JSON list of C-alpha atoms in Angstrom, two decimals:
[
{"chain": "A", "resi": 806, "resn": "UNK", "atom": "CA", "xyz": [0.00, 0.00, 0.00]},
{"chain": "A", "resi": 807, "resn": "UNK", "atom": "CA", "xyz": [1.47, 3.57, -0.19]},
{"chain": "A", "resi": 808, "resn": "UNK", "atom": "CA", "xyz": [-0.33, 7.07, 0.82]},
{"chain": "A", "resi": 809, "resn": "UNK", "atom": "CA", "xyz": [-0.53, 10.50, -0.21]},
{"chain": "A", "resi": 810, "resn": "UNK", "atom": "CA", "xyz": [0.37, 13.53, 1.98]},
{"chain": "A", "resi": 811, "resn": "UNK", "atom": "CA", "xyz": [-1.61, 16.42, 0.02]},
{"chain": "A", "resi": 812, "resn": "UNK", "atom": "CA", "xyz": [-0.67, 19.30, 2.13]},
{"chain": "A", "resi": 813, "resn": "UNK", "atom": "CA", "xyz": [-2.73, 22.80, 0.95]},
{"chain": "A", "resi": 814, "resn": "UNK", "atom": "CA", "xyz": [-1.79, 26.23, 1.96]},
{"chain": "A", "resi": 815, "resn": "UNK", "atom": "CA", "xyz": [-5.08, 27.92, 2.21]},
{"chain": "A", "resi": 816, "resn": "UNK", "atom": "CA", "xyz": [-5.34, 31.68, 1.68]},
{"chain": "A", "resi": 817, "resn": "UNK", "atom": "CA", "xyz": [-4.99, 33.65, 4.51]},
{"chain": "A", "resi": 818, "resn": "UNK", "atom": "CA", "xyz": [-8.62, 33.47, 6.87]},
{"chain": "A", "resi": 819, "resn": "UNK", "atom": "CA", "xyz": [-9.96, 30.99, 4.55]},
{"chain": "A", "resi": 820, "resn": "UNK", "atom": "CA", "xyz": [-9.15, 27.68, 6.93]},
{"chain": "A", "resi": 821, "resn": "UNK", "atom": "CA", "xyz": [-12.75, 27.49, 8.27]},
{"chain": "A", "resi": 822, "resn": "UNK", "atom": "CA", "xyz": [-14.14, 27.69, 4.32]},
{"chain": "A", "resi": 823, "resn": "UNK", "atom": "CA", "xyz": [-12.04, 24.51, 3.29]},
{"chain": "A", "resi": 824, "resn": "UNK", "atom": "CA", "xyz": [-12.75, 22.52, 6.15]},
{"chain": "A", "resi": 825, "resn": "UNK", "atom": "CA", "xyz": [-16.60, 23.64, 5.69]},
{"chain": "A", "resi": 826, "resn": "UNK", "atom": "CA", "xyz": [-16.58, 22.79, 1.69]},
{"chain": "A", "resi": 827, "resn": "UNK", "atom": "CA", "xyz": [-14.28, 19.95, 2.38]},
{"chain": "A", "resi": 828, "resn": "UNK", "atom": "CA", "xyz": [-16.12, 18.51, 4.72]},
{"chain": "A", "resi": 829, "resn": "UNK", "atom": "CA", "xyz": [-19.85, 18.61, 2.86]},
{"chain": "A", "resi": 830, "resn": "UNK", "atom": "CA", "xyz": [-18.59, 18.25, -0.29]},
{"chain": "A", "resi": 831, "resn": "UNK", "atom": "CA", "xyz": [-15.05, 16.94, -0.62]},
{"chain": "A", "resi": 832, "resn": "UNK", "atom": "CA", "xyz": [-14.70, 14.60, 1.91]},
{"chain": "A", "resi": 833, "resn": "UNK", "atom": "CA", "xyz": [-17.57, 11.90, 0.19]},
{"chain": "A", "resi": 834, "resn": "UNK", "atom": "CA", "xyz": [-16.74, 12.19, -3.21]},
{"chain": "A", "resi": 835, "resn": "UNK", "atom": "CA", "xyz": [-12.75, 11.64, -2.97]},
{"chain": "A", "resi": 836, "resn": "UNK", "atom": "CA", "xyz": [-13.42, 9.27, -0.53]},
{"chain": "A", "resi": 837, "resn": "UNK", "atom": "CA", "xyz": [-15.20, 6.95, -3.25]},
{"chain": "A", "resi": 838, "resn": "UNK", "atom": "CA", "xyz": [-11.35, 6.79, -5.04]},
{"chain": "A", "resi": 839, "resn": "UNK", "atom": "CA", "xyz": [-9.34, 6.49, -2.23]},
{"chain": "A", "resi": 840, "resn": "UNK", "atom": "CA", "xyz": [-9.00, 5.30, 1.54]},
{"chain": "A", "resi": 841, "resn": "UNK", "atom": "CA", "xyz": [-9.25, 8.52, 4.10]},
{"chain": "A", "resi": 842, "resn": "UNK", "atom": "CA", "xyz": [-6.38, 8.28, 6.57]},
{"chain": "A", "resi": 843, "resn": "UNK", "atom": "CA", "xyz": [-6.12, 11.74, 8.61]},
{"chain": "A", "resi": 844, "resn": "UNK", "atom": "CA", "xyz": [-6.95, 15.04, 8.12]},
{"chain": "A", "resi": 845, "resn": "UNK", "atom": "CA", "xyz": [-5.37, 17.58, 10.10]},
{"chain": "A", "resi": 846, "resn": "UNK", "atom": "CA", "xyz": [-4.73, 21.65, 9.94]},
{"chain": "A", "resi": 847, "resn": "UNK", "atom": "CA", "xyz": [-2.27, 23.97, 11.22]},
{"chain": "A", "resi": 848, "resn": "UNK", "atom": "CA", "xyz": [-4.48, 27.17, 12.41]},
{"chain": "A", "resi": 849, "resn": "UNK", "atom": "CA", "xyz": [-3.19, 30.10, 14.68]},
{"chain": "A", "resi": 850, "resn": "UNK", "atom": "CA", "xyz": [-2.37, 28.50, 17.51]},
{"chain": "A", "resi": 851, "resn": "UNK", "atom": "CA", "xyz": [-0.16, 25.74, 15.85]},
{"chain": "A", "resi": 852, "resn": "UNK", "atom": "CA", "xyz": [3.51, 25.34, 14.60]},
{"chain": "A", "resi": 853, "resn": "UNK", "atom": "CA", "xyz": [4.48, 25.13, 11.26]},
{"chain": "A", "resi": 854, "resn": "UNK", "atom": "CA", "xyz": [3.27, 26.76, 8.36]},
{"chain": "A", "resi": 855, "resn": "UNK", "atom": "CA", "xyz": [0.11, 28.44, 9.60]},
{"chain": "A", "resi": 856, "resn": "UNK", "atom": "CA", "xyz": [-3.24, 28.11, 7.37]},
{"chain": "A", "resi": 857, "resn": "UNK", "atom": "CA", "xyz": [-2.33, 24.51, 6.40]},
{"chain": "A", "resi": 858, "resn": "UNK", "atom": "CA", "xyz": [-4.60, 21.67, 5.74]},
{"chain": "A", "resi": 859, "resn": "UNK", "atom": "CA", "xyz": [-2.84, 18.16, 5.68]},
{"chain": "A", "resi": 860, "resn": "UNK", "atom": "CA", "xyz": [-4.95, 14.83, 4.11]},
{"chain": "A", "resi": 861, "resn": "UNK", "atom": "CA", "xyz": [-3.50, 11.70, 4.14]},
{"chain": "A", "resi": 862, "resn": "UNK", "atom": "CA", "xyz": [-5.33, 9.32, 1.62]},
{"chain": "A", "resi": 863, "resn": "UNK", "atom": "CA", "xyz": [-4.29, 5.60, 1.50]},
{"chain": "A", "resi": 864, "resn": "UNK", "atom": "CA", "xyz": [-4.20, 3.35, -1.96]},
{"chain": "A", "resi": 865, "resn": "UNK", "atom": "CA", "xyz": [-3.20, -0.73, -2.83]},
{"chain": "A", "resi": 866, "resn": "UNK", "atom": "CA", "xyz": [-0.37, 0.80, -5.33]},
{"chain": "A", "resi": 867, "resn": "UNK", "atom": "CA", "xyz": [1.20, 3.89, -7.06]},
{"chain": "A", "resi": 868, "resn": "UNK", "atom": "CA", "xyz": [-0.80, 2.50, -10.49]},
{"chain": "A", "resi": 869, "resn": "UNK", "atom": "CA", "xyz": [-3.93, 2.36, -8.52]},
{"chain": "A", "resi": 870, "resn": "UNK", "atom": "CA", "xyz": [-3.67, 5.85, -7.43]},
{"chain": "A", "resi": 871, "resn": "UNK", "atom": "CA", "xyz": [-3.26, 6.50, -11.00]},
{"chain": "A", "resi": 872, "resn": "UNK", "atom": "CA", "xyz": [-6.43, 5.68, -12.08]},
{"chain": "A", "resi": 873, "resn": "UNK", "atom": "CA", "xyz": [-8.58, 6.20, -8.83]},
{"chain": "A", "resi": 874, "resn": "UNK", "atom": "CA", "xyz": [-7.26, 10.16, -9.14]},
{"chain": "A", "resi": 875, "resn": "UNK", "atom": "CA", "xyz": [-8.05, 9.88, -13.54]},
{"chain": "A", "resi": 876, "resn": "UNK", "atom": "CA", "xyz": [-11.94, 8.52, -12.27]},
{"chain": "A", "resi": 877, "resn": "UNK", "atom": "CA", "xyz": [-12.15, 11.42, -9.80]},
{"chain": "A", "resi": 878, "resn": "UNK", "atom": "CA", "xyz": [-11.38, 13.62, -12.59]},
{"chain": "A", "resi": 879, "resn": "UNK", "atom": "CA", "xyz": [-14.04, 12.71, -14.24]},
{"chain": "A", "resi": 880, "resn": "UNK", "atom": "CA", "xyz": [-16.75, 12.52, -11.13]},
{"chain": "A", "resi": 881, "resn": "UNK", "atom": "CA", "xyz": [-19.31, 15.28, -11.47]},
{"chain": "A", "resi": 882, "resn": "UNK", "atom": "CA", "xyz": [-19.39, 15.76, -8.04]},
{"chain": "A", "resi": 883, "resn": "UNK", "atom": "CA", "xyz": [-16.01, 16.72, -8.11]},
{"chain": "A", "resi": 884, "resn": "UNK", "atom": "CA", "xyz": [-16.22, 19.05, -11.66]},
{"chain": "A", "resi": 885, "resn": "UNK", "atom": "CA", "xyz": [-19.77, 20.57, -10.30]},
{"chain": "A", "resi": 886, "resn": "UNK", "atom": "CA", "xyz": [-19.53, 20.55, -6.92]},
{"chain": "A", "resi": 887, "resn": "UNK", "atom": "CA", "xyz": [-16.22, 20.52, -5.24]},
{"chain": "A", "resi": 888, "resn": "UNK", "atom": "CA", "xyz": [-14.05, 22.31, -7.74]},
{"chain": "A", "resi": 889, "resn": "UNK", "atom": "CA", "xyz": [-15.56, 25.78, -8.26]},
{"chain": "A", "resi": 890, "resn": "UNK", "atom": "CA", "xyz": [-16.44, 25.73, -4.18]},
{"chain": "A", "resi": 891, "resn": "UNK", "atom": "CA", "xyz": [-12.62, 24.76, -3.04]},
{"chain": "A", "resi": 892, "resn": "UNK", "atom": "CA", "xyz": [-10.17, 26.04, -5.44]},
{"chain": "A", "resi": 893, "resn": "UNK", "atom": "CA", "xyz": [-10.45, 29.96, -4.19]},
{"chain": "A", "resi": 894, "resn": "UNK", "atom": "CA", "xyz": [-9.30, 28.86, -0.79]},
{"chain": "A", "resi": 895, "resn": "UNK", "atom": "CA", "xyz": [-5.70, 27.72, -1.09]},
{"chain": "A", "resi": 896, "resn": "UNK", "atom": "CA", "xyz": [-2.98, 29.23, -2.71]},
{"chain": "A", "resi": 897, "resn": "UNK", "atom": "CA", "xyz": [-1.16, 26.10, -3.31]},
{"chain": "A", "resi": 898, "resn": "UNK", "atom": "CA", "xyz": [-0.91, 22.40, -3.09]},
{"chain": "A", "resi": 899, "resn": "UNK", "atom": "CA", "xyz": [1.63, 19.54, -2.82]},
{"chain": "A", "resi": 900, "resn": "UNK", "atom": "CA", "xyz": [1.83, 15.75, -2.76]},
{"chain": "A", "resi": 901, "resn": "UNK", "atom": "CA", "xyz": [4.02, 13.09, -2.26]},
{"chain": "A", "resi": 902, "resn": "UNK", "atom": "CA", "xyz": [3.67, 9.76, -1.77]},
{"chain": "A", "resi": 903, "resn": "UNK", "atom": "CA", "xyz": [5.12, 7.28, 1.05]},
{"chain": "A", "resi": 904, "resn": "UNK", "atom": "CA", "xyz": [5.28, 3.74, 1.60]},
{"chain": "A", "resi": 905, "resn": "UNK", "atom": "CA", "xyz": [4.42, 2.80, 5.44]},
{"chain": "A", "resi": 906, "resn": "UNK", "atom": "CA", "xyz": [7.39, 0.89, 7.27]},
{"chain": "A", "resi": 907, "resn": "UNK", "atom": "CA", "xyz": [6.43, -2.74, 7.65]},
{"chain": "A", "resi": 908, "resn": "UNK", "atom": "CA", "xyz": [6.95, -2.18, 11.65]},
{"chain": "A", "resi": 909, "resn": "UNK", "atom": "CA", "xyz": [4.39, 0.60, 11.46]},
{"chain": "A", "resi": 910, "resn": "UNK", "atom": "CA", "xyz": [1.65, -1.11, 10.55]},
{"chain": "A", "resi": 911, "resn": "UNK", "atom": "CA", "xyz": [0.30, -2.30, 13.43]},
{"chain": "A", "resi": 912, "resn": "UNK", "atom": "CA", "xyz": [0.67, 1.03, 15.23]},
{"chain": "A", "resi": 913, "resn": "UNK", "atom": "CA", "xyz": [-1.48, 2.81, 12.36]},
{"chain": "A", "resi": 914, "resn": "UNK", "atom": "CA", "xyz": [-3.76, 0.25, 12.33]},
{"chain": "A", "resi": 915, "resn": "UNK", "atom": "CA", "xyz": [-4.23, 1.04, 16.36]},
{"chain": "A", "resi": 916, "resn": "UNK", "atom": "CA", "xyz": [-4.53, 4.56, 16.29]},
{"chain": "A", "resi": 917, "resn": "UNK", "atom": "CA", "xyz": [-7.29, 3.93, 13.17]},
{"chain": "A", "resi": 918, "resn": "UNK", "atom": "CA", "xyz": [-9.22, 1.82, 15.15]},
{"chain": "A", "resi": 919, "resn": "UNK", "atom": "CA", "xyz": [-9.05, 3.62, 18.71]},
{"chain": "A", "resi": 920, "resn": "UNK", "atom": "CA", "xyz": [-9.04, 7.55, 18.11]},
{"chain": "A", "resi": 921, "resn": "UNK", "atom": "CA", "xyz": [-7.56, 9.40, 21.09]},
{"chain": "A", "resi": 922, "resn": "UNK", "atom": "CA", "xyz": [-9.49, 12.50, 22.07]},
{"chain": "A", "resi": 923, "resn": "UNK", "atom": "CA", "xyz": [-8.93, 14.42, 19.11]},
{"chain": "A", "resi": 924, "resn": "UNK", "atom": "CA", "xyz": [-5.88, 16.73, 20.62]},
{"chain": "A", "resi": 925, "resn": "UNK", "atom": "CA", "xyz": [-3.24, 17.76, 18.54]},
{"chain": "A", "resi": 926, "resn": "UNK", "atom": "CA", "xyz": [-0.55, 15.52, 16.62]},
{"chain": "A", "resi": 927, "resn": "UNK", "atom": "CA", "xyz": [2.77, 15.94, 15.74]},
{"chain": "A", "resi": 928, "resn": "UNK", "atom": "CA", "xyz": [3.78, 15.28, 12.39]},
{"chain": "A", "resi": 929, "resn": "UNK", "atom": "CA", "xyz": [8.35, 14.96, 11.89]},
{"chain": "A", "resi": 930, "resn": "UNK", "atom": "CA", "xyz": [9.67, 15.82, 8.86]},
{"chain": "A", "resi": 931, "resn": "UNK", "atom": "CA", "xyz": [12.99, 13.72, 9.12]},
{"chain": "A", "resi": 932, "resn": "UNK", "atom": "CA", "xyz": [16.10, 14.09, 6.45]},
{"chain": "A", "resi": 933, "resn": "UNK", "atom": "CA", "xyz": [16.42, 10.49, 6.85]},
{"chain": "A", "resi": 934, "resn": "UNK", "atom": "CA", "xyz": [15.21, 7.22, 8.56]},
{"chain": "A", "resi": 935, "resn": "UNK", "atom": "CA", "xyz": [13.73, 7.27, 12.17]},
{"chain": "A", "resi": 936, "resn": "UNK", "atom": "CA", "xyz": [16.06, 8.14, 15.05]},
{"chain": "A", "resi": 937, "resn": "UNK", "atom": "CA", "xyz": [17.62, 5.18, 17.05]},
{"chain": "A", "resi": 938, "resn": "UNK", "atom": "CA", "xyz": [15.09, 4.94, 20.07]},
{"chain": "A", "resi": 939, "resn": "UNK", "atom": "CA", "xyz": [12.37, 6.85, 18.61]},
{"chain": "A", "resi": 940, "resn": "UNK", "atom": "CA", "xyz": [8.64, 4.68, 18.02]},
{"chain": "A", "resi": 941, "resn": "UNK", "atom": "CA", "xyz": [6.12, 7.06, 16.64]},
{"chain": "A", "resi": 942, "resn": "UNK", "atom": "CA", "xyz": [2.88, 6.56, 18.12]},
{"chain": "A", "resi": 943, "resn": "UNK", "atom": "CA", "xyz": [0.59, 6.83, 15.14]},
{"chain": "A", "resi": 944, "resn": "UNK", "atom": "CA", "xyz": [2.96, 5.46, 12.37]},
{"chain": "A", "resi": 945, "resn": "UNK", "atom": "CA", "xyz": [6.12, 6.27, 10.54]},
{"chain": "A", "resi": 946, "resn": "UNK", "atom": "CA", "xyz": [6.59, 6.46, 6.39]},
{"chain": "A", "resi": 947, "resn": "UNK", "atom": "CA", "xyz": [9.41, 7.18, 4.25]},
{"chain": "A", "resi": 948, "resn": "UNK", "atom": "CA", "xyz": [8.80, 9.03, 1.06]},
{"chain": "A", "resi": 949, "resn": "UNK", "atom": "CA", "xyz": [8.67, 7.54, -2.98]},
{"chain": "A", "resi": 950, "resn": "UNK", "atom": "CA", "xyz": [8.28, 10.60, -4.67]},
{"chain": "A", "resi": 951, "resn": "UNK", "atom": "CA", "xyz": [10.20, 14.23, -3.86]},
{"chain": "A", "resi": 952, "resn": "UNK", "atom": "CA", "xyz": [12.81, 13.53, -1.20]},
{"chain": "A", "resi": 953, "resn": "UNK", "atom": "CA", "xyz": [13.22, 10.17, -1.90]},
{"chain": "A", "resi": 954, "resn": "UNK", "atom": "CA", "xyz": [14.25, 8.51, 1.62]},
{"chain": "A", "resi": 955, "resn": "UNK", "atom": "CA", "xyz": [13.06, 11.59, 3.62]},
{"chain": "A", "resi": 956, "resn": "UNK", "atom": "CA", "xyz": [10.87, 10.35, 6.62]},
{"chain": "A", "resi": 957, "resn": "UNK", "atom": "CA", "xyz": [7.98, 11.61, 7.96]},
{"chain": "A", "resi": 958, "resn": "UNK", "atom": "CA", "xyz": [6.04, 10.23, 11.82]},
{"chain": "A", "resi": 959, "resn": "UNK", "atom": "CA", "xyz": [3.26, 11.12, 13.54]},
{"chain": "A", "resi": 960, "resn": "UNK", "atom": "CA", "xyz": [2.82, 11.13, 16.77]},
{"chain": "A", "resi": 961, "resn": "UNK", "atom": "CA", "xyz": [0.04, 11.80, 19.45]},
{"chain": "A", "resi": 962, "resn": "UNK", "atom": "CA", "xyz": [1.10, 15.28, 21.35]},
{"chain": "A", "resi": 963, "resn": "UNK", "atom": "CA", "xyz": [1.30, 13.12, 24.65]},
{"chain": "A", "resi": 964, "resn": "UNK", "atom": "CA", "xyz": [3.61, 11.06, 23.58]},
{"chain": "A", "resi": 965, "resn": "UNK", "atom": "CA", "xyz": [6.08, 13.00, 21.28]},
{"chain": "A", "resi": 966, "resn": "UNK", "atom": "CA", "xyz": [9.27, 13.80, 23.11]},
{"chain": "A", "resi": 967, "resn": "UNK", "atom": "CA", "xyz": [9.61, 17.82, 22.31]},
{"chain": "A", "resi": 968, "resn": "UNK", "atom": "CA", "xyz": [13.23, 18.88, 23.25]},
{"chain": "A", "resi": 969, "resn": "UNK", "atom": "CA", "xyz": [16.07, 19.89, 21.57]},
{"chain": "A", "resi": 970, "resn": "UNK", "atom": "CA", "xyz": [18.04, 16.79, 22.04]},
{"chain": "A", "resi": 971, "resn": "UNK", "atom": "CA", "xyz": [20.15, 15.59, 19.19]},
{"chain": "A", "resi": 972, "resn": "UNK", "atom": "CA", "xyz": [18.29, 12.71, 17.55]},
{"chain": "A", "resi": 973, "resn": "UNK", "atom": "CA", "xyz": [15.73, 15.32, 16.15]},
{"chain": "A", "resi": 974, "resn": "UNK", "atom": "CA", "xyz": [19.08, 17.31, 14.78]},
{"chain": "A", "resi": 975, "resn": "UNK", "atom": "CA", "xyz": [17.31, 18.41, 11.45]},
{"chain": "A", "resi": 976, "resn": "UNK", "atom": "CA", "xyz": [14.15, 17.67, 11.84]},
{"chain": "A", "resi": 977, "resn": "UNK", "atom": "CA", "xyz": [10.84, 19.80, 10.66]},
{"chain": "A", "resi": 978, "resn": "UNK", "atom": "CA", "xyz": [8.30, 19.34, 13.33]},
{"chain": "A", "resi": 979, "resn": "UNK", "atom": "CA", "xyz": [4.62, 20.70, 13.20]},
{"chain": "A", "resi": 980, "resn": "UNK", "atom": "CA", "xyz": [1.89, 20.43, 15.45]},
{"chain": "A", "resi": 981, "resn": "UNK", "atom": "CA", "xyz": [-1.17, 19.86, 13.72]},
{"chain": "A", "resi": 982, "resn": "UNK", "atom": "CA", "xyz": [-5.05, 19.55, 15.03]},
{"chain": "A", "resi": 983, "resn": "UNK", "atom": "CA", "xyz": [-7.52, 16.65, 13.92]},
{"chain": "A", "resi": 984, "resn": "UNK", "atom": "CA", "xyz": [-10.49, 17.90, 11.81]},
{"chain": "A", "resi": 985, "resn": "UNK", "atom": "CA", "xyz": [-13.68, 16.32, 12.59]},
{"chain": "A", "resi": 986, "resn": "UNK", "atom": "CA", "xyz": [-13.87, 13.77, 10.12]},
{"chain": "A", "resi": 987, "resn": "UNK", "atom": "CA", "xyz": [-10.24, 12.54, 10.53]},
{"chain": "A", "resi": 988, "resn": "UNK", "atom": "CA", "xyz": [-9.87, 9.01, 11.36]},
{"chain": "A", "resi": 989, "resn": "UNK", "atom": "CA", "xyz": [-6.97, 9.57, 13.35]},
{"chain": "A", "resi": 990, "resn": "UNK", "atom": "CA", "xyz": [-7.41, 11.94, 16.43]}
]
């Protein structure tokens, strides 16, 4: 399986809009083409790049994702409905796809099946593999596409270790909060 980290800077004040449209009118139709993960956004209170929305969306291979996102394409929901309402919110978008380590899987599976409160998650932006010592809490990827190699965890808030100590040396951390309709809280 591998998953997609679409990560949208929104506009400046438009957050609430895109989780609003996303949520009545995005959230059903792409999730038709592909498995929803977790949806999370960075908002004023957060680190990171502020005014961030972050979706990860699961598929059984790259050539699947291929033609789930061509169908979408060609979804009216998605030409009528979602396009015209979303695209004014964000200024720009990204994506890049990850394979889940095999030791991972069980730990994504977890927090999946039993979401936590909803409180905020921290999401590690490593320039390599996982540091020695280190077991994300939510599940751990490296990436296929862009930085090939480059690893990205998530973790619950509770259980992240935030310090400065040197096996995060390098490391892009963000906090981000769970929308409502994210799997993973």
């Amino acid at each position: 399986m591998i998953y997609e980290l679409r990560t949208y800077k929104l506009k400046l004040g438009r957050l609430s809009d895109y989780l609003a449209i996303f949520e009545t009118k995005g959230f059903a139709v792409l999730s038709r083409y592909a498995e929803p993960i977790g949806f999370w956004f960075s908002g004023p209170t957060e680190t990171g790049e502020l005014d961030q929305v972050n979706h990860i969306w699961g598929y059984e291979s790259v050539e699947a994702r291929i033609s789930q996102r061509a169908a979408l394409y060609q979804d009216p929901a998605w030409i009528r409905d979602l396009v015209p309402a979303v695209t004014d919110t964000f200024a720009r978008l990204h994506g890049q796809l990850f394979v889940l380590m095999p030791e991972a899987e069980a730990t994504l599976k977890r927090a999946m099946s039993s979401p936590r409160d909803g409180g905020p998650v921290v999401a590690s932006f490593l320039p390599s593999g996982l540091p020695s010592g280190h077991n994300p809490s939510i599940g751990y990827w490296q990436a296929i596409t862009g930085t090939v190699g480059r690893g990205f965890a998530l973790d619950h808030l509770a259980d992240a270790q935030l310090d400065a100590s040197a096996i995060f040396a390098g490391t892009d951390r963000q906090i981000w909060r769970p929308t409502r309709f994210s799997r993973i809280k």
